PDB file of C-alpha atoms and ligand atoms in Angstrom:
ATOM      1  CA  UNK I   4       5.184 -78.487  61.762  1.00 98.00           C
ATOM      2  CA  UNK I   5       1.928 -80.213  63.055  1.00 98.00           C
ATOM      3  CA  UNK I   6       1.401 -80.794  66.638  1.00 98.00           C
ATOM      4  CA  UNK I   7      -0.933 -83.618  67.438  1.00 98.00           C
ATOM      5  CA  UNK I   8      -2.156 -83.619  71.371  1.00 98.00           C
ATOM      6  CA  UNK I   9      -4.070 -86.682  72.956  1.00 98.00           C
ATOM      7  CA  UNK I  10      -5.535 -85.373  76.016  1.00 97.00           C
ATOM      8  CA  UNK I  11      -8.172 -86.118  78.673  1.00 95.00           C
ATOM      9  CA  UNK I  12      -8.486 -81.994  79.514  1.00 94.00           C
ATOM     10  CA  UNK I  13      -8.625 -80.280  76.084  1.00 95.00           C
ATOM     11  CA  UNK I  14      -9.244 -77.146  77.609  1.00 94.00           C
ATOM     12  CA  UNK I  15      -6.988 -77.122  80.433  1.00 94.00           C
ATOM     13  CA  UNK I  16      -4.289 -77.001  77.311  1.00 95.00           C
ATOM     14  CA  UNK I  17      -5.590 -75.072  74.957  1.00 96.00           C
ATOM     15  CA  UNK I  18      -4.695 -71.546  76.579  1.00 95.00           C
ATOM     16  CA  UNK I  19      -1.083 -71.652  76.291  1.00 95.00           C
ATOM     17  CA  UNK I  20      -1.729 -71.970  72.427  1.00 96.00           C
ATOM     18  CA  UNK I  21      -3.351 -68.875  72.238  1.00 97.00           C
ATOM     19  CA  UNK I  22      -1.417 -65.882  73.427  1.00 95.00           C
ATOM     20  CA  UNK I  23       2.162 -64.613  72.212  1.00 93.00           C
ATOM     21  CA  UNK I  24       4.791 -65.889  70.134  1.00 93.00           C
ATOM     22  CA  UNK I  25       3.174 -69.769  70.191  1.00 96.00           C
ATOM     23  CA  UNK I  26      -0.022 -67.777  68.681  1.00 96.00           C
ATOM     24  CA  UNK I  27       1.359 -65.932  66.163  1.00 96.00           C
ATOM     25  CA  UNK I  28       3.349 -68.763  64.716  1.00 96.00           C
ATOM     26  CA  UNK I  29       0.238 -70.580  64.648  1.00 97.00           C
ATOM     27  CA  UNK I  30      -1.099 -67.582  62.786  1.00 97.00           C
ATOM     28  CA  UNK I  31       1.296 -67.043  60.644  1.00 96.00           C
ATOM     29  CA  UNK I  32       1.072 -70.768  59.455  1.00 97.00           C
ATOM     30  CA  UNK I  33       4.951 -71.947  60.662  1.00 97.00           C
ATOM     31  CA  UNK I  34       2.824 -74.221  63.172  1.00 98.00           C
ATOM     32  CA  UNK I  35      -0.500 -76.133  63.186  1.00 98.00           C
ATOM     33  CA  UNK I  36      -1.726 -77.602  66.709  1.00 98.00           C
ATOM     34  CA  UNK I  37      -4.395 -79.780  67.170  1.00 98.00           C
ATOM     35  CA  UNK I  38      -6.133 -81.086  70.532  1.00 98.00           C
ATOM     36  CA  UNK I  39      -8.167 -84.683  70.837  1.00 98.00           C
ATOM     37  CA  UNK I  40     -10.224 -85.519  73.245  1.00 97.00           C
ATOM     38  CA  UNK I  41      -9.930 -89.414  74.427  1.00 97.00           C
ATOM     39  CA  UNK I  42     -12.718 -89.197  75.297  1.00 96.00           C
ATOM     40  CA  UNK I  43     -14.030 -89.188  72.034  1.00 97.00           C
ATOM     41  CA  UNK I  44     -12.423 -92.635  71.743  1.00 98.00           C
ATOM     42  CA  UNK I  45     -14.070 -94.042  74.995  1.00 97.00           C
ATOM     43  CA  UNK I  46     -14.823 -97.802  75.312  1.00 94.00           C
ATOM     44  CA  UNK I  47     -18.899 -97.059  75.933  1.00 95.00           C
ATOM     45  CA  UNK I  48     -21.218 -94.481  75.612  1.00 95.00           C
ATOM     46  CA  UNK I  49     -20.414 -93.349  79.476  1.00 95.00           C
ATOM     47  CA  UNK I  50     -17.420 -92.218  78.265  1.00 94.00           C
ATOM     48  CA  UNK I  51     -15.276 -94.797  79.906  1.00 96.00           C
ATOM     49  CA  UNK I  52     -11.132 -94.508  79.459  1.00 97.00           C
ATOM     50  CA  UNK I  53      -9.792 -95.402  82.229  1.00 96.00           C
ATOM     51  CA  UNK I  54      -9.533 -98.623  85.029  1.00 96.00           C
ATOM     52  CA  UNK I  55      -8.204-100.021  87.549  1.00 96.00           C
ATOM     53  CA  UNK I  56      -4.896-101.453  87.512  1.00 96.00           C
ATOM     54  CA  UNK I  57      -4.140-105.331  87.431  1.00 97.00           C
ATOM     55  CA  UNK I  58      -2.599-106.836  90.341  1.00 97.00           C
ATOM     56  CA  UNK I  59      -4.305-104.120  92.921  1.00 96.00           C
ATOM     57  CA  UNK I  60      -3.484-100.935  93.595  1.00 94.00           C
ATOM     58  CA  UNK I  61      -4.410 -97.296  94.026  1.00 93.00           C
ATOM     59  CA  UNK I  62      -5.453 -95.459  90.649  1.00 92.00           C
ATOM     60  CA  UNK I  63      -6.692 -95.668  87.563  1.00 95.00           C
ATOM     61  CA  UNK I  64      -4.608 -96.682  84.354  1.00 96.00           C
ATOM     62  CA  UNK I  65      -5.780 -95.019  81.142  1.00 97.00           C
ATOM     63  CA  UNK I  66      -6.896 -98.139  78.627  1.00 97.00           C
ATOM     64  CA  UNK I  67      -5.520 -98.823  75.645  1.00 98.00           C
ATOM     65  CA  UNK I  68      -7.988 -99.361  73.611  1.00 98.00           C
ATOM     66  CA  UNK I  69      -9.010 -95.404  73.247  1.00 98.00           C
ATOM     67  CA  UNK I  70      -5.618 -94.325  72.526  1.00 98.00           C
ATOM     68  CA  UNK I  71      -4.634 -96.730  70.036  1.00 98.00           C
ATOM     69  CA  UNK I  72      -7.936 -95.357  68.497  1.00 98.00           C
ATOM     70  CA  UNK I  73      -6.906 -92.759  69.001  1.00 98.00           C
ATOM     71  CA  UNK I  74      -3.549 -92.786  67.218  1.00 98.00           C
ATOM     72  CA  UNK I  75      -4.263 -94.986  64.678  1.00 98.00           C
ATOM     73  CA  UNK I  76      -7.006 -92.988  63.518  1.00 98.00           C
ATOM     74  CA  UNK I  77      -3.899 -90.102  63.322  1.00 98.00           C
ATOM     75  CA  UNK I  78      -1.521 -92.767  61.377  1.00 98.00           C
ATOM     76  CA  UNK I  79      -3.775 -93.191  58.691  1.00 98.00           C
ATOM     77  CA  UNK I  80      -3.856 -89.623  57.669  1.00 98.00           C
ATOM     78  CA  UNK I  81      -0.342 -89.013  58.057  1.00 98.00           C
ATOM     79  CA  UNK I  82       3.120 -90.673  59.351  1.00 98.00           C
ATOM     80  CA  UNK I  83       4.624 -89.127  62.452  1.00 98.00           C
ATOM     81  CA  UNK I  84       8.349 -88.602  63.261  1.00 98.00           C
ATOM     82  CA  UNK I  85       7.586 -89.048  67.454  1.00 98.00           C
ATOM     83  CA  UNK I  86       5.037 -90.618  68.928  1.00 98.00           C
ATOM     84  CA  UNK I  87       5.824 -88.578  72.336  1.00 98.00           C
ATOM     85  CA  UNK I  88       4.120 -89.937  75.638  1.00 98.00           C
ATOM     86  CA  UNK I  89       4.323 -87.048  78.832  1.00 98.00           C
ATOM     87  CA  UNK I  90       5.409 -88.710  81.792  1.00 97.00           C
ATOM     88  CA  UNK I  91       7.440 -88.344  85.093  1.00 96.00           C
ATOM     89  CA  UNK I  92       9.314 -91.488  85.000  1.00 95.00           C
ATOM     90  CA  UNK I  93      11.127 -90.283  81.888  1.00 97.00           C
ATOM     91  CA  UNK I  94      14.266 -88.518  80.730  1.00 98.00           C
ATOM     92  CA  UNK I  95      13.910 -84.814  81.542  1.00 98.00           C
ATOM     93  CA  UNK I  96      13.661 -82.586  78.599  1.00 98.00           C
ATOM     94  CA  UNK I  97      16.558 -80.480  77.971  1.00 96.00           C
ATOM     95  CA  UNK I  98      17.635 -77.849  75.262  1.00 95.00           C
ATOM     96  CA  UNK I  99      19.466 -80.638  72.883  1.00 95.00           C
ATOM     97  CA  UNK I 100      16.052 -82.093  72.898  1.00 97.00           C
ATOM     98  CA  UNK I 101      13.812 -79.451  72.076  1.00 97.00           C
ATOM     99  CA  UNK I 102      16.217 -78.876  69.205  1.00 96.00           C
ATOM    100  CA  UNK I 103      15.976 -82.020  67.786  1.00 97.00           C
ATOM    101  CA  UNK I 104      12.423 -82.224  68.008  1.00 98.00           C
ATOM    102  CA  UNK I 105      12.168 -78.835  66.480  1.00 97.00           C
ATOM    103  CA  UNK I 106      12.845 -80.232  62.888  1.00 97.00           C
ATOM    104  CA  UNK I 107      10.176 -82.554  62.768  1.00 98.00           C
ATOM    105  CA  UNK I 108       7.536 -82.317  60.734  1.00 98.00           C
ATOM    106  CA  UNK I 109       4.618 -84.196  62.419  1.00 98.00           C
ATOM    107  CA  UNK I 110       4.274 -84.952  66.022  1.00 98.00           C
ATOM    108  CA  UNK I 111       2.357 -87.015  68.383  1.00 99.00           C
ATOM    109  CA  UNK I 112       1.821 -85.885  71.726  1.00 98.00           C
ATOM    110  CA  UNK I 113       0.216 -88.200  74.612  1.00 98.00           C
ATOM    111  CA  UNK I 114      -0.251 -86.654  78.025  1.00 97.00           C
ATOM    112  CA  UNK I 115      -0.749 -89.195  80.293  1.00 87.00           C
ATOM    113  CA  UNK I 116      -3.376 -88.685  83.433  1.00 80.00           C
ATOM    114  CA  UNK I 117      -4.129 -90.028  87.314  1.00 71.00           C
ATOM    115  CA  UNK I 118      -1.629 -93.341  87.454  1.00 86.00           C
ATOM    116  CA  UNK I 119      -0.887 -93.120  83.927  1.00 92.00           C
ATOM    117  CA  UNK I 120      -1.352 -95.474  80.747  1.00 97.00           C
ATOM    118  CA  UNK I 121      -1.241 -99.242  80.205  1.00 97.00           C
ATOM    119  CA  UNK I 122       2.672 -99.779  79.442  1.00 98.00           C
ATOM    120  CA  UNK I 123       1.335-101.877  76.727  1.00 98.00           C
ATOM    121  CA  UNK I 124       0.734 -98.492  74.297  1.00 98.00           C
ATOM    122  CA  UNK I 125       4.032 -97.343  76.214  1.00 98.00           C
ATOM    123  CA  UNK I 126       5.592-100.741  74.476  1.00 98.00           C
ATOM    124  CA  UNK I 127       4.012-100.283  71.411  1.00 98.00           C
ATOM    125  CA  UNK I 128       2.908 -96.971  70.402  1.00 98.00           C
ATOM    126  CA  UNK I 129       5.198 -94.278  71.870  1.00 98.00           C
ATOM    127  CA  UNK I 130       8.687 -94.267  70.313  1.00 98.00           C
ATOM    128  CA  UNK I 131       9.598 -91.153  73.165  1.00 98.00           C
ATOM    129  CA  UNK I 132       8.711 -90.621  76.766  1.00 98.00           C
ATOM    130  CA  UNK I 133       9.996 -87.172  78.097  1.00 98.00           C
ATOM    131  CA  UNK I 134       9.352 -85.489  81.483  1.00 98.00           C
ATOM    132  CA  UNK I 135       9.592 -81.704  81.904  1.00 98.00           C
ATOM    133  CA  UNK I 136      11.502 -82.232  85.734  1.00 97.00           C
ATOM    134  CA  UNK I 137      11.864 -84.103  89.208  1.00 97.00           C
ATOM    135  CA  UNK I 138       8.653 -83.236  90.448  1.00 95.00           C
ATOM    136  CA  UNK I 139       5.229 -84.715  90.147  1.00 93.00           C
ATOM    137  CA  UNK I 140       2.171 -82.725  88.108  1.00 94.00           C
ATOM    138  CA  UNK I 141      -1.509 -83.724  88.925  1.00 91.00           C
ATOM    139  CA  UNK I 142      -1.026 -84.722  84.714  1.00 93.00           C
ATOM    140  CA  UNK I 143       0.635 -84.041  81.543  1.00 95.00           C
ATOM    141  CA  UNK I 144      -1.307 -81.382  79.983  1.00 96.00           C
ATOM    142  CA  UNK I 145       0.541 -78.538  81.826  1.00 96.00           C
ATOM    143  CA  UNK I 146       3.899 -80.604  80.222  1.00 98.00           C
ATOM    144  CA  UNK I 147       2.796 -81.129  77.182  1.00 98.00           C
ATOM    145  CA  UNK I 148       2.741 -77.123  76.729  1.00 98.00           C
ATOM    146  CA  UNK I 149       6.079 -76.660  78.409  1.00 98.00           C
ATOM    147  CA  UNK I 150       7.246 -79.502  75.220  1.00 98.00           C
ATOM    148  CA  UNK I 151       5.647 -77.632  72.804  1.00 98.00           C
ATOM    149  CA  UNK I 152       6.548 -74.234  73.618  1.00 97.00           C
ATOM    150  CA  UNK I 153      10.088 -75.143  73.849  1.00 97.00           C
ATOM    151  CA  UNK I 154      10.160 -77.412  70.391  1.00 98.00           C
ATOM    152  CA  UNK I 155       7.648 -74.169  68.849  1.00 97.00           C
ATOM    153  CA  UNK I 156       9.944 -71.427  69.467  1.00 95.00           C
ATOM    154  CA  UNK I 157      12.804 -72.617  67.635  1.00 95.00           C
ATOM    155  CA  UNK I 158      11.081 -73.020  64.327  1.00 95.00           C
ATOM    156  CA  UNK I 159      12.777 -70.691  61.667  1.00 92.00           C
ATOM    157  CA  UNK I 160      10.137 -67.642  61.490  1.00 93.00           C
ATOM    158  CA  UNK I 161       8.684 -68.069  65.033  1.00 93.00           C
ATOM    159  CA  UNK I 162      10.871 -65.692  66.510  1.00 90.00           C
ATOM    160  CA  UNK I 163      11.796 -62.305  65.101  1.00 79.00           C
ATOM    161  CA  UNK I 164      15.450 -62.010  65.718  1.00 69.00           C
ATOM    162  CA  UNK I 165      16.504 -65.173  64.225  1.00 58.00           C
ATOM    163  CA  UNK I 166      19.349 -64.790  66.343  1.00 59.00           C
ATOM    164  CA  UNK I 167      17.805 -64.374  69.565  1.00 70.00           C
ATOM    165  CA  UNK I 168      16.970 -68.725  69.793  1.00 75.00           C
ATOM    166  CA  UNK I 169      20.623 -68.985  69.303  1.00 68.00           C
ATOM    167  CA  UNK I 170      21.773 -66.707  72.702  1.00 70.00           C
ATOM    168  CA  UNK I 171      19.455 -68.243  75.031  1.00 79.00           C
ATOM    169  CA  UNK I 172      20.533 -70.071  78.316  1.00 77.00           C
ATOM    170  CA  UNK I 173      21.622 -73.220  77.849  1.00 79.00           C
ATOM    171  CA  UNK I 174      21.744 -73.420  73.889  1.00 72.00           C
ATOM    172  CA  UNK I 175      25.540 -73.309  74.694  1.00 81.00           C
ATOM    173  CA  UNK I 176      25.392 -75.048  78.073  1.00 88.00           C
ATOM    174  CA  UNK I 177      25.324 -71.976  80.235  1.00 94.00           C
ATOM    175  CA  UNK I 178      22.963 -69.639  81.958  1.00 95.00           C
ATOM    176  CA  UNK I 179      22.471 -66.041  80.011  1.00 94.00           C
ATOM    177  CA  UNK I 180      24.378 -62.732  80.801  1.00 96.00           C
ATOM    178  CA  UNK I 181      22.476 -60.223  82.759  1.00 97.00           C
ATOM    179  CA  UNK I 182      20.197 -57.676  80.520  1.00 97.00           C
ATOM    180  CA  UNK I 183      19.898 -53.738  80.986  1.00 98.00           C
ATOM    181  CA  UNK I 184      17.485 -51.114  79.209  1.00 98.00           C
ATOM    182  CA  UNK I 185      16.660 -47.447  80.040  1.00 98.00           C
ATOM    183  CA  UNK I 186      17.215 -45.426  81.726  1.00 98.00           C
ATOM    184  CA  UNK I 187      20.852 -46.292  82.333  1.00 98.00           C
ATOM    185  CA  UNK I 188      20.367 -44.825  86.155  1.00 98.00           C
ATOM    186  CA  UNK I 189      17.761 -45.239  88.234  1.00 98.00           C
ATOM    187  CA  UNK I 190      17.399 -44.354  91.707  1.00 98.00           C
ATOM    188  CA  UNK I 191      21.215 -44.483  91.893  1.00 98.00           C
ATOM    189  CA  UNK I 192      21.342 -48.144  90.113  1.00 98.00           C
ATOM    190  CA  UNK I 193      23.417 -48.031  87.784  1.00 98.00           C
ATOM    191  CA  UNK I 194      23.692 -50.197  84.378  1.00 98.00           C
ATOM    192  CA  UNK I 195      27.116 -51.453  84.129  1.00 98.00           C
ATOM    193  CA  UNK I 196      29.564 -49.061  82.464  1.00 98.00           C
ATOM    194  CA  UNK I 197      31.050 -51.341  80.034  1.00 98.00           C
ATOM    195  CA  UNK I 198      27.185 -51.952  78.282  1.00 98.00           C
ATOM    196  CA  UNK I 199      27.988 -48.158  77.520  1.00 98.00           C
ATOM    197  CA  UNK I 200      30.728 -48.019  76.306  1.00 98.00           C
ATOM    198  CA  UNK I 201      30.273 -48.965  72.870  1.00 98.00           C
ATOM    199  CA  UNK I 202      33.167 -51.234  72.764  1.00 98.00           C
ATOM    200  CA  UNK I 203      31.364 -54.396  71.592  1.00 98.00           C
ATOM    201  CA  UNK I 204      33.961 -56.830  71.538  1.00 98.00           C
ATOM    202  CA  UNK I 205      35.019 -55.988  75.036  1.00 98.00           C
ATOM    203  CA  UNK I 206      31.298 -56.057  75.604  1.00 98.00           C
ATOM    204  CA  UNK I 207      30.780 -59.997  74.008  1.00 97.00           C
ATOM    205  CA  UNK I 208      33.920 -60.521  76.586  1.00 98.00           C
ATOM    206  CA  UNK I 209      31.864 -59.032  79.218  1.00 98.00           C
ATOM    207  CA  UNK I 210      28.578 -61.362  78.957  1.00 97.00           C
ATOM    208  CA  UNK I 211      30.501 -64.596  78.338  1.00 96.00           C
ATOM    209  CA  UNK I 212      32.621 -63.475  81.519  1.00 97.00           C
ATOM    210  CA  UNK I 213      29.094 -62.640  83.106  1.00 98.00           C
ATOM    211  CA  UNK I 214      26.835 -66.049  81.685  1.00 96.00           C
ATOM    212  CA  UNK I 215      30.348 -68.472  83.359  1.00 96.00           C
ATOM    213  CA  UNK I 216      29.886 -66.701  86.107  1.00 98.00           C
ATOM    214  CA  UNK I 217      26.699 -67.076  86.620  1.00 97.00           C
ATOM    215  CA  UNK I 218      26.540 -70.846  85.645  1.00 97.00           C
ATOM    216  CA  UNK I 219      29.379 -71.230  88.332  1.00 97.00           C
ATOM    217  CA  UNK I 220      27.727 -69.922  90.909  1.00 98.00           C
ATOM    218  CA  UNK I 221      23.989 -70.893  90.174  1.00 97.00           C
ATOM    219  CA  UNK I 222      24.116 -74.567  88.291  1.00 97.00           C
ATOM    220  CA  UNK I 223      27.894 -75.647  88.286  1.00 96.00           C
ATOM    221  CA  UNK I 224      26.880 -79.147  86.525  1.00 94.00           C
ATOM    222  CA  UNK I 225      26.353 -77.360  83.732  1.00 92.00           C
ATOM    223  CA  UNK I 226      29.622 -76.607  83.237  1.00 92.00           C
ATOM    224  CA  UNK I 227      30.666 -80.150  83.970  1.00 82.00           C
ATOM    225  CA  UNK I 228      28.690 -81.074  81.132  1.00 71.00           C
ATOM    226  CA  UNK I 229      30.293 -79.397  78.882  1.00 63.00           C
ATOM    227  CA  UNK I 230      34.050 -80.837  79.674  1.00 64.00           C
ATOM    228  CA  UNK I 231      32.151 -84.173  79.281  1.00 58.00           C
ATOM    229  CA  UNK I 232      31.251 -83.667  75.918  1.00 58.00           C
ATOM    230  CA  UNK I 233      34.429 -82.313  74.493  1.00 49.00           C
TER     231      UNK I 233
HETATM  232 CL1  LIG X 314       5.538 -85.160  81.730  1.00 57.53          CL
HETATM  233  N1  LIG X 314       3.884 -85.495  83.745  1.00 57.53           N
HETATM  234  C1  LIG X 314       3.552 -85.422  85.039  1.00 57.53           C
HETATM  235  N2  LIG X 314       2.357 -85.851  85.431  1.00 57.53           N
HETATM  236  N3  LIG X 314       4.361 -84.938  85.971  1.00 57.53           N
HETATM  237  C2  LIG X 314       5.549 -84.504  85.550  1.00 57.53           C
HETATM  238  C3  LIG X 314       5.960 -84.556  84.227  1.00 57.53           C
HETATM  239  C4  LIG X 314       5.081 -85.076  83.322  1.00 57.53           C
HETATM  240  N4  LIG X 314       7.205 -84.066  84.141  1.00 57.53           N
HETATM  241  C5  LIG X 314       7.542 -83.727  85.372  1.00 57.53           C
HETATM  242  N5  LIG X 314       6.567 -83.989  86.239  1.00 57.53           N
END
């Protein structure tokens, strides 16, 4: 997979990219990401991007004519499954999306910045607008590498227990089981006998019994989800 990101802070994303599993995938080759500076496509030589908005108001609205330099210059060289733009006012990413965009070969990243981009490259660029939650970030960068992370780690190779992608929370609509490693006492905590016991279809019992449990008590629409799509 190639990641494409269209930023105004290159280097307040790059670090993510550069430790752990998103590093070694990029090592190992599974992954490529690259970072553009829209700057690079500014208007004049002061490095101009950004104005205000039409009709008044507080903030400045990145321009469209540095991004759709921007991009285009990106389309030539190759075609692109998602144009993504990074923006509150969005659907909020969730596992079945991360999935999906996990099996994509090229993608286009936008990260928006101060009161965000002419809709006009919304309109006629971006072909998916995601938000990471119901809160505001000071811009999209920090997103961006919550999106990629997420879409990353579920590329065949990236992880070493192929399996372990599969048992995470919510890849089956509910919160993971509680974990336990040595020693099995400490301080008079105790790990749960059943882990123990070697029994390990009581213990599958035992974690699903654990992860509904869990997902009742912590995010019950979770659960309602689930009836609604069955
Ligand atoms: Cl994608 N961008 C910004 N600026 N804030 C956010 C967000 C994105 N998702 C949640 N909050």
């Amino acid at each position: 997979m190639r990641i494409d990101i269209i930023t105004v802070s290159p280097e307040l994303i790059k670090s993510p990219f550069e430790h752990s599993i998103i590093k070694r995938s990029i090592d190992k080759g599974l992954v490529e990401v690259h970072f553009h500076d829209l700057r690079k496509y500014a208007i004049n030589k002061y490095g101009k991007i950004d104005d205000a908005q039409f009709g008044g108001g507080a903030g400045m609205v990145l321009m469209i004519e540095p991004i759709d330099k921007c991009i285009s210059n990106l389309l030539e060289q190759r075609t692109y499954d998602e144009i993504i733009y990074m923006t509150p006012d969005a659907k909020t990413l969730d596992q079945q999306m991360a999935n999906k965009l996990s099996s994509a070969k090229n993608i286009i990243i936008l990260t928006g910045h101060y009161k965000g981009v002419d809709q006009r490259v919304r309109d006629n660029y971006i072909t998916k607008e995601i938000s990471i939650g119901d809160y505001v970030l000071s811009g999209g960068e920090l997103a961006a590498a919550v999106l990629s992370d997420a879409i990353i780690r579920l590329i065949p190779g990236v992880l070493g227990d192929e399996t372990s992608a599969l048992t995470d929370s919510f890849q089956d609509d509910l919160l993971a089981p509680p974990v336990y490693t040595r020693p099995a006492v400490y301080k008079n905590m105790k790990v749960p006998e059943i882990l123990l016991s070697g029994n390990f279809p009581k213990i599958e019992q035992w974690r699903l019994d654990e992860a509904i449990k869990r997902t009742t008590s912590i995010r019950p629409d979770l659960l309602r989800n689930e009836e609604n799509q069955s």
